[in-house]
CSV table of C-alpha atoms in Angstrom, one decimal:
chain,number,residue,atom,x,y,z
A,1,MET,CA,86.5,133.4,81.1
A,2,SER,CA,85.6,129.8,80.9
A,3,ASN,CA,85.1,127.2,83.9
A,4,ALA,CA,88.7,125.0,82.9
A,5,GLU,CA,90.5,128.2,83.1
A,6,SER,CA,89.1,129.5,86.3
A,7,THR,CA,90.4,126.8,88.0
A,8,LYS,CA,93.7,126.8,86.9
A,9,THR,CA,96.2,126.5,89.6
A,10,MET,CA,99.8,127.1,90.3
A,11,GLU,CA,102.4,124.3,90.1
A,12,PRO,CA,104.5,124.4,92.9
A,13,LYS,CA,107.7,125.8,92.1
A,14,ASP,CA,111.2,124.5,92.7
A,15,SER,CA,113.4,126.7,95.1
A,16,GLY,CA,116.4,124.8,94.9
A,17,LYS,CA,116.1,123.2,98.6
A,18,TYR,CA,114.2,119.9,99.5
A,19,PRO,CA,110.6,120.6,100.6
A,20,TRP,CA,110.5,119.8,104.4
A,21,ARG,CA,107.5,121.5,105.3
A,22,PRO,CA,105.0,120.2,102.9
A,23,VAL,CA,106.6,116.4,103.3
A,24,ILE,CA,106.7,116.3,107.2
A,25,GLY,CA,103.0,118.2,106.9
A,26,GLN,CA,101.7,115.3,104.7
A,27,PHE,CA,103.4,113.1,106.9
A,28,PHE,CA,101.5,113.8,110.1
A,29,CYS,CA,98.4,114.2,108.2
A,30,THR,CA,98.4,111.0,106.4
A,31,ILE,CA,98.5,109.7,109.9
A,32,ALA,CA,95.9,112.1,111.4
A,33,PHE,CA,93.5,110.6,108.5
A,34,TYR,CA,94.4,106.8,108.4
A,35,GLY,CA,95.1,106.2,112.2
A,36,PRO,CA,91.6,106.0,113.5
A,37,PHE,CA,90.1,105.0,110.5
A,38,PHE,CA,92.3,101.8,110.3
A,39,GLY,CA,92.9,101.2,113.6
A,40,ILE,CA,89.1,101.3,114.2
A,41,SER,CA,87.4,100.0,111.4
A,42,GLY,CA,89.7,97.3,111.3
A,43,ILE,CA,89.8,96.2,115.1
A,44,LEU,CA,87.6,98.0,117.0
A,45,LEU,CA,84.6,98.2,115.2
A,46,PRO,CA,84.3,94.3,114.6
A,47,ALA,CA,84.9,93.8,118.3
A,48,LYS,CA,82.0,96.3,119.2
A,49,ILE,CA,79.8,94.5,116.6
A,50,GLY,CA,80.4,91.3,118.6
A,51,PHE,CA,80.0,92.7,121.6
A,52,ILE,CA,76.7,93.9,120.4
A,53,ASP,CA,75.7,91.1,118.9
A,54,PRO,CA,77.5,88.0,118.7
A,55,VAL,CA,75.6,86.0,116.9
A,56,ASN,CA,75.4,87.8,113.7
A,57,LYS,CA,78.9,89.2,113.9
A,58,VAL,CA,79.9,87.9,110.5
A,59,ASN,CA,77.0,89.7,108.5
A,60,LEU,CA,76.7,92.7,110.3
A,61,THR,CA,80.6,93.4,110.2
A,62,ALA,CA,79.8,93.1,106.3
A,63,THR,CA,76.9,94.8,106.5
A,64,ALA,CA,78.4,97.7,108.5
A,65,THR,CA,81.8,97.6,106.5
A,66,THR,CA,80.0,98.3,103.1
A,67,VAL,CA,77.7,100.8,104.2
A,68,THR,CA,80.6,102.8,105.4
A,69,LEU,CA,82.8,102.7,102.3
A,70,ILE,CA,79.9,103.6,99.9
A,71,ILE,CA,79.9,106.6,102.2
A,72,SER,CA,83.8,106.7,101.6
A,73,VAL,CA,82.9,106.7,97.8
A,74,PHE,CA,80.8,109.5,97.1
A,75,ALA,CA,82.2,111.8,100.0
A,76,GLY,CA,85.9,111.3,98.6
A,77,ILE,CA,84.8,112.6,95.3
A,78,ILE,CA,82.6,115.0,96.4
A,79,PHE,CA,84.8,117.1,99.0
A,80,GLY,CA,88.0,116.4,96.7
A,81,ALA,CA,86.0,118.5,93.8
A,82,LEU,CA,85.1,120.7,96.6
A,83,SER,CA,88.8,121.1,97.9
A,84,ASP,CA,89.5,122.0,94.2
A,85,MET,CA,87.3,124.7,94.2
A,86,THR,CA,87.9,126.1,97.9
A,87,ARG,CA,89.8,129.4,97.4
A,88,SER,CA,91.0,130.8,100.7
A,89,ARG,CA,94.1,132.3,102.5
A,90,PHE,CA,94.8,129.0,103.8
A,91,GLY,CA,94.7,127.7,100.8
A,92,ALA,CA,92.7,125.4,99.3
A,93,ARG,CA,93.1,122.5,101.6
A,94,THR,CA,93.7,123.0,105.1
A,95,PRO,CA,90.1,124.6,105.5
A,96,TRP,CA,88.7,121.2,105.2
A,97,LEU,CA,91.4,120.0,107.0
A,98,ILE,CA,90.5,121.7,110.4
A,99,GLY,CA,86.6,121.8,109.5
A,100,THR,CA,86.3,117.8,109.3
A,101,SER,CA,89.1,116.8,111.8
A,102,VAL,CA,86.6,118.9,114.2
A,103,VAL,CA,83.4,116.9,113.2
A,104,ALA,CA,85.3,113.6,113.4
A,105,THR,CA,85.8,114.1,116.7
A,106,VAL,CA,82.5,114.7,117.9
A,107,CYS,CA,81.3,111.3,115.6
A,108,LEU,CA,84.3,109.3,117.1
A,109,ILE,CA,83.3,110.5,120.5
A,110,ILE,CA,80.1,109.6,120.7
A,111,PHE,CA,80.7,106.3,119.0
A,112,ALA,CA,83.0,105.4,121.6
A,113,VAL,CA,80.5,106.2,124.2
A,114,ASN,CA,77.5,104.2,122.7
A,115,ASP,CA,76.1,100.7,123.0
A,116,ASN,CA,73.4,101.4,121.0
A,117,THR,CA,73.8,100.3,117.5
A,118,ALA,CA,71.6,102.6,116.1
A,119,ILE,CA,73.5,105.8,117.4
A,120,ALA,CA,76.9,104.3,117.5
A,121,MET,CA,76.9,103.1,113.8
A,122,ALA,CA,75.3,106.4,112.9
A,123,ALA,CA,77.9,108.6,114.1
A,124,TRP,CA,80.4,106.3,112.5
A,125,PHE,CA,78.8,106.5,109.3
A,126,VAL,CA,79.2,110.5,109.5
A,127,TYR,CA,82.6,110.0,110.7
A,128,THR,CA,83.8,108.0,107.4
A,129,ALA,CA,82.3,110.9,105.3
A,130,CYS,CA,84.5,113.6,107.3
A,131,TYR,CA,87.4,110.9,106.8
A,132,SER,CA,86.9,110.6,103.4
A,133,ALA,CA,87.0,114.6,103.4
A,134,MET,CA,90.8,114.7,105.3
A,135,MET,CA,92.0,112.3,102.9
A,136,SER,CA,91.1,114.1,99.6
A,137,ALA,CA,92.3,117.0,101.1
A,138,GLY,CA,95.2,116.0,102.3
A,139,MET,CA,96.8,113.7,99.2
A,140,ALA,CA,96.4,116.6,97.5
A,141,TRP,CA,99.2,118.4,99.3
A,142,MET,CA,101.7,116.5,97.3
A,143,HIS,CA,100.5,117.7,93.9
A,144,ASP,CA,100.1,121.3,95.0
A,145,LEU,CA,103.1,121.6,97.4
A,146,ILE,CA,106.2,119.1,96.0
A,147,PRO,CA,108.0,119.7,92.9
A,148,GLU,CA,107.6,116.5,90.6
A,149,LYS,CA,111.7,115.9,91.5
A,150,TYR,CA,110.9,116.0,95.2
A,151,ARG,CA,108.0,113.0,95.3
A,152,GLY,CA,109.4,110.0,94.7
A,153,SER,CA,111.6,110.9,98.3
A,154,ALA,CA,107.9,112.2,99.1
A,155,SER,CA,106.1,109.6,98.4
A,156,SER,CA,108.4,107.2,100.7
A,157,SER,CA,107.8,109.4,103.5
A,158,PHE,CA,104.0,109.2,102.8
A,159,GLY,CA,104.3,105.0,102.9
A,160,ILE,CA,105.5,105.4,106.5
A,161,ALA,CA,103.0,107.2,107.7
A,162,THR,CA,100.6,105.1,105.8
A,163,GLN,CA,102.0,101.7,107.7
A,164,ILE,CA,102.0,104.0,111.1
A,165,GLY,CA,98.7,104.7,110.3
A,166,LEU,CA,97.4,101.5,109.6
A,167,ASN,CA,99.4,99.1,111.1
A,168,GLY,CA,100.8,101.0,114.1
A,169,PHE,CA,96.7,102.1,115.1
A,170,GLN,CA,95.6,98.5,114.7
A,171,SER,CA,98.5,97.2,116.4
A,172,LEU,CA,97.5,99.9,119.1
A,173,CYS,CA,93.8,99.3,119.0
A,174,SER,CA,94.2,95.8,119.6
A,175,LEU,CA,95.5,96.3,123.0
A,176,PHE,CA,91.7,97.0,123.7
A,177,VAL,CA,90.1,94.5,122.0
A,178,ALA,CA,89.3,92.5,124.9
A,179,SER,CA,88.1,95.7,127.1
A,180,VAL,CA,85.4,96.6,124.7
A,181,GLY,CA,82.1,97.1,125.9
A,182,ALA,CA,79.9,100.1,126.1
A,183,VAL,CA,82.6,102.4,126.2
A,184,SER,CA,85.7,102.1,123.9
A,185,ASN,CA,88.6,103.5,125.4
A,186,GLY,CA,90.6,102.6,122.5
A,187,VAL,CA,89.1,104.8,120.2
A,188,PHE,CA,89.9,108.0,122.8
A,189,VAL,CA,93.6,107.0,122.7
A,190,THR,CA,93.3,107.2,118.8
A,191,LEU,CA,91.7,110.0,118.8
A,192,VAL,CA,93.7,111.9,120.8
A,193,ILE,CA,96.9,110.9,118.9
A,194,ALA,CA,95.4,111.6,115.7
A,195,ASP,CA,94.0,115.2,116.3
A,196,ILE,CA,97.4,116.1,117.5
A,197,ALA,CA,99.1,114.8,114.2
A,198,MET,CA,96.8,116.8,112.1
A,199,ILE,CA,97.5,120.2,114.5
A,200,ILE,CA,101.2,119.5,113.7
A,201,ALA,CA,100.6,118.9,110.2
A,202,VAL,CA,98.9,121.7,109.6
A,203,ILE,CA,100.9,124.4,111.5
A,204,VAL,CA,103.9,123.1,109.9
A,205,THR,CA,102.7,122.9,106.4
A,206,ALA,CA,101.4,126.3,106.5
A,207,GLU,CA,99.8,125.8,103.1
A,208,PRO,CA,99.7,129.0,101.4
A,209,SER,CA,96.9,131.3,100.4
A,210,ASN,CA,95.3,131.0,96.9
A,211,LYS,CA,92.8,133.7,97.2
A,212,ASP,CA,94.7,135.5,93.8
A,213,ILE,CA,93.7,131.9,91.6
A,214,PRO,CA,90.4,132.7,89.8
A,215,PRO,CA,87.3,131.1,91.5
A,216,VAL,CA,84.8,128.7,89.7
A,217,LYS,CA,82.1,129.7,88.7
A,218,LEU,CA,78.8,127.9,89.9
A,219,ASP,CA,76.9,126.9,86.7
A,220,LEU,CA,75.8,123.8,84.8
A,221,SER,CA,79.3,123.5,83.1
A,222,ALA,CA,80.5,123.2,86.9
A,223,PHE,CA,78.9,119.7,87.1
A,224,LYS,CA,81.6,118.4,85.5
A,225,GLN,CA,84.5,119.0,88.5
A,226,PHE,CA,82.2,116.1,89.6
A,227,LEU,CA,82.8,113.7,87.3
A,228,PRO,CA,85.2,110.9,87.0
A,229,PRO,CA,88.4,112.1,83.9
A,230,THR,CA,86.9,110.3,81.0
A,231,HIS,CA,90.1,110.5,78.9
A,232,ALA,CA,92.2,110.0,81.3
A,233,GLY,CA,94.0,107.8,79.1
A,234,ARG,CA,95.2,103.9,79.8
A,235,ASP,CA,97.6,104.2,82.5
A,236,TYR,CA,94.7,106.8,84.9
A,237,TRP,CA,92.4,103.4,84.7
A,238,PHE,CA,95.4,101.0,85.0
A,239,ALA,CA,96.2,102.6,88.2
A,240,CYS,CA,92.6,102.6,89.4
A,241,ILE,CA,92.1,99.0,88.8
A,242,SER,CA,95.6,98.2,90.4
A,243,ARG,CA,94.1,100.3,93.8
A,244,LEU,CA,91.0,98.2,93.5
A,245,LEU,CA,92.7,94.8,93.5
A,246,TYR,CA,95.1,96.0,96.0
A,247,MET,CA,91.9,96.6,98.8
A,248,LEU,CA,90.3,93.7,97.7
A,249,PRO,CA,91.8,91.1,99.7
A,250,GLY,CA,90.5,93.3,102.8
A,251,GLY,CA,88.5,90.2,103.9
A,252,ILE,CA,91.3,88.7,105.0
A,253,GLY,CA,92.1,91.2,108.2
A,254,THR,CA,88.4,91.9,108.3
A,255,TYR,CA,87.5,88.3,109.9
A,256,ARG,CA,91.0,88.2,111.5
A,257,LEU,CA,90.1,88.6,115.0
A,258,TYR,CA,87.1,85.6,113.7
A,259,THR,CA,89.6,83.5,112.0
A,260,LEU,CA,92.1,83.1,115.2
A,261,THR,CA,89.2,82.5,117.4
A,262,ASP,CA,86.9,80.5,115.8
A,263,TRP,CA,89.1,78.6,112.8
A,264,MET,CA,92.3,78.3,115.3
A,265,HIS,CA,90.6,77.9,118.7
A,266,THR,CA,92.6,80.7,120.4
A,267,SER,CA,91.1,82.9,123.6
A,268,ALA,CA,89.7,86.2,122.7
A,269,ALA,CA,92.4,87.3,125.2
A,270,SER,CA,95.3,85.0,123.3
A,271,ALA,CA,93.8,86.2,119.7
A,272,ALA,CA,94.6,90.1,121.1
A,273,THR,CA,97.9,89.6,121.8
A,274,TRP,CA,98.5,87.7,118.6
A,275,MET,CA,96.7,90.7,116.7
A,276,ALA,CA,99.0,93.3,118.3
A,277,LEU,CA,101.9,91.4,117.5
A,278,MET,CA,101.0,91.0,113.8
A,279,SER,CA,100.2,94.8,113.5
A,280,MET,CA,103.6,95.3,114.4
A,281,LEU,CA,105.8,92.9,113.0
A,282,SER,CA,104.0,94.4,110.0
A,283,LEU,CA,104.6,98.1,110.8
A,284,ILE,CA,108.3,97.1,111.5
A,285,PHE,CA,109.2,95.1,108.5
A,286,ALA,CA,106.8,97.8,106.1
A,287,ILE,CA,108.8,101.0,107.5
A,288,ILE,CA,111.9,99.1,106.5
A,289,MET,CA,111.0,98.5,102.8
A,290,SER,CA,109.2,101.7,102.3
A,291,ALA,CA,112.8,103.4,103.7
A,292,LEU,CA,114.4,101.5,101.0
A,293,SER,CA,112.2,102.1,98.3
A,294,GLY,CA,114.6,104.8,97.3
A,295,PRO,CA,117.4,102.2,96.7
A,296,VAL,CA,115.0,99.6,95.7
A,297,SER,CA,113.4,101.8,92.9
A,298,MET,CA,117.4,102.6,91.5
A,299,LEU,CA,118.0,98.9,91.0
A,300,PHE,CA,115.3,99.7,88.3
A,301,LYS,CA,117.0,102.6,87.0
A,302,GLY,CA,114.5,104.8,89.3
A,303,GLY,CA,111.0,103.3,87.4
A,304,MET,CA,108.1,103.0,89.9
A,305,LYS,CA,106.3,100.4,87.5
A,306,ILE,CA,108.0,97.3,88.3
A,307,PRO,CA,108.9,97.8,92.0
A,308,ALA,CA,105.0,98.6,92.8
A,309,ALA,CA,104.0,95.6,91.0
A,310,VAL,CA,106.7,93.5,92.9
A,311,GLY,CA,106.0,95.0,96.2
A,312,MET,CA,102.3,93.7,95.3
A,313,PHE,CA,102.7,90.4,94.5
A,314,LEU,CA,104.9,89.9,97.5
A,315,VAL,CA,102.3,90.9,99.5
A,316,GLY,CA,100.0,87.9,98.1
A,317,VAL,CA,102.7,85.1,98.4
A,318,PRO,CA,102.9,84.9,101.7
A,319,CYS,CA,99.0,84.2,102.2
A,320,TRP,CA,99.4,80.4,101.3
A,321,LEU,CA,101.6,80.2,104.7
A,322,PRO,CA,98.3,79.9,107.5
A,323,LEU,CA,96.3,77.7,104.7
A,324,ILE,CA,99.4,74.9,104.9
A,325,VAL,CA,100.2,75.4,108.7
A,326,PRO,CA,96.9,76.7,110.6
A,327,THR,CA,98.2,78.1,113.3
A,328,PRO,CA,98.5,81.9,115.4
A,329,LEU,CA,102.3,81.5,115.0
A,330,MET,CA,102.0,80.8,110.8
A,331,TYR,CA,99.5,83.5,110.9
A,332,THR,CA,101.4,86.2,112.5
A,333,ILE,CA,104.5,85.0,110.0
A,334,TYR,CA,102.8,85.4,107.2
A,335,VAL,CA,101.2,89.2,108.0
A,336,ALA,CA,105.2,90.0,109.0
A,337,LEU,CA,105.9,89.0,105.2
A,338,SER,CA,103.1,90.3,103.6
A,339,GLY,CA,104.5,93.7,105.4
A,340,ILE,CA,107.5,93.3,103.4
A,341,GLY,CA,105.8,93.7,100.1
A,342,GLY,CA,103.2,96.1,101.3
A,343,GLY,CA,106.0,98.8,102.3
A,344,LEU,CA,107.4,98.8,99.1
A,345,PHE,CA,103.9,99.0,97.3
A,346,ILE,CA,102.8,101.7,99.4
A,347,ALA,CA,105.7,103.8,99.4
A,348,ILE,CA,105.8,103.8,95.6
A,349,ASP,CA,102.0,104.3,95.4
A,350,GLN,CA,101.6,107.8,95.9
A,351,SER,CA,103.9,108.6,93.6
A,352,LEU,CA,102.7,106.2,91.1
A,353,MET,CA,99.4,107.6,91.4
A,354,THR,CA,100.6,111.3,91.1
A,355,SER,CA,102.5,110.3,87.7
A,356,VAL,CA,99.5,109.4,86.0
A,357,LEU,CA,96.9,112.0,86.9
A,358,PRO,CA,95.4,114.1,83.7
A,359,ASN,CA,94.6,117.4,85.0
A,360,PRO,CA,96.8,119.2,87.3
A,361,ASP,CA,93.6,121.7,88.4
A,362,GLN,CA,91.4,119.2,89.3
A,363,ALA,CA,94.2,117.2,91.4
A,364,ALA,CA,92.1,116.2,94.7
A,365,LYS,CA,89.4,115.1,92.9
A,366,ASP,CA,91.4,113.0,90.5
A,367,LEU,CA,93.0,111.5,93.2
A,368,SER,CA,89.7,110.9,94.6
A,369,PHE,CA,88.4,108.9,92.1
A,370,ILE,CA,91.9,106.6,92.2
A,371,ASN,CA,90.7,106.4,96.1
A,372,ALA,CA,87.7,105.8,95.4
A,373,MET,CA,88.2,102.6,93.5
A,374,GLY,CA,90.7,101.2,96.5
A,375,THR,CA,87.5,102.2,98.4
A,376,VAL,CA,85.5,100.0,96.2
A,377,GLY,CA,87.7,97.5,96.3
A,378,GLN,CA,87.3,97.8,100.6
A,379,MET,CA,83.6,98.0,100.2
A,380,LEU,CA,83.5,94.2,97.9
A,381,ALA,CA,86.4,93.1,100.6
A,382,PRO,CA,84.1,92.2,103.2
A,383,LEU,CA,81.6,90.8,100.7
A,384,LEU,CA,83.9,88.9,98.9
A,385,GLY,CA,85.4,87.3,102.3
A,386,ALA,CA,81.9,86.2,103.4
A,387,TRP,CA,81.0,84.5,100.4
A,388,VAL,CA,84.7,82.6,100.3
A,389,PHE,CA,84.0,81.7,104.0
A,390,HIS,CA,80.4,80.9,103.4
A,391,GLN,CA,81.7,78.7,100.5
A,392,PHE,CA,85.3,77.4,101.8
A,393,GLY,CA,85.2,78.6,105.1
A,394,TYR,CA,87.9,80.2,107.0
A,395,ALA,CA,90.9,78.6,105.3
A,396,GLY,CA,89.6,79.9,101.6
A,397,LEU,CA,90.4,83.6,102.4
A,398,PHE,CA,94.0,83.0,102.0
A,399,PRO,CA,93.8,81.4,97.7
A,400,MET,CA,92.0,84.7,97.4
A,401,GLY,CA,94.2,87.1,98.5
A,402,PHE,CA,96.9,85.4,96.4
A,403,ILE,CA,95.2,85.5,93.3
A,404,VAL,CA,93.5,89.0,93.4
A,405,LEU,CA,97.2,90.4,94.7
A,406,THR,CA,98.6,88.6,91.8
A,407,LEU,CA,96.1,90.0,89.4
A,408,GLY,CA,96.8,93.6,90.7
A,409,ALA,CA,100.5,93.4,90.1
A,410,LEU,CA,99.4,92.5,86.3
A,411,SER,CA,97.6,95.4,86.0
A,412,ILE,CA,100.4,97.3,87.2
A,413,LEU,CA,102.3,96.0,84.4
A,414,GLY,CA,100.0,96.9,81.9
A,415,MET,CA,100.7,100.4,82.3
A,416,LYS,CA,102.4,102.1,79.0
A,417,ASN,CA,103.6,105.4,80.4
A,418,VAL,CA,104.8,105.3,83.6
A,419,LYS,CA,108.5,104.0,83.3
């Protein structure tokens, strides 16, 4: 039997009932892996670096973020392929979700209690690998357990969870910015919530056994499991490009704290308050748009391509506001309005990406390559942001965001076979 045959998986069966359990499970799972990563990397990691080395904080943050995302690229692909190969009584994904959650918890505790740069960063980097494994396994639940006819609404649920994990946890972590020091209490609060969410996800989903599926034969040909789908087709690669460009303006968020304090001359305490408000308003608008993504999609006759492109474009349009009026209030309005487009895009994104997968038997790995492109965008974001900062100052970040996101919207429109 060939490896291609031995890796064949079963498509989820449509029982005629809405698959509430996996939808709810993926909702909590998404919060569990996105929340700590985005909350800490976006808020507490720069704050801790600023506490340790205030003079070199911009360059050190760029370096730390870059190393983090390099790890994410390779770990996501490797663990995604290993997850596809896993056979157990708990399915292909649950063992990875549980195992890496335990290791991630230990790493974040070490990170939280250390002010030694080397130890704290090492713990953070190992956590990053665990985060990538959780994301690769958790995202594949939609393909494995949710029939295609339900993935639109399931993607909307995923979008809401993503916004909670991104903006909700960043808002939560912003409350602890002013008190970041030798011990980061915000990390502990974030960790407890994430671990509870993961426990709920695993229990509710109750992923079935896949031991009846023939195992992968581990020979030289199995190496292909770790390679990108070279014959995936045009739509798959446009999806990869759009994900990269969506993440590329992330330098705006990476240097948000410094933009408020160093460019807009806001105190650290006031900046923390503004950042919490930004994240909360963005979360509210994004959740509302995620919930409305179904009706919005129906305006385009159920299509995903146009509303996804419109959503990405709407993220970029408000970038001009803080450039024209550089105040914390206008910066907050920009972030809130961007949440409208972000909510629409993220709610449709997962279903869009699932629809371009070339091989159902390698869903986690192929999704990991799309996610890896987003991670490359995150990796390049602080570097691009730092370059723009050195060339044009903090003001240059905002036009950069508009230009990149507009190109991302055009890349979505370049998909040919996606409705």
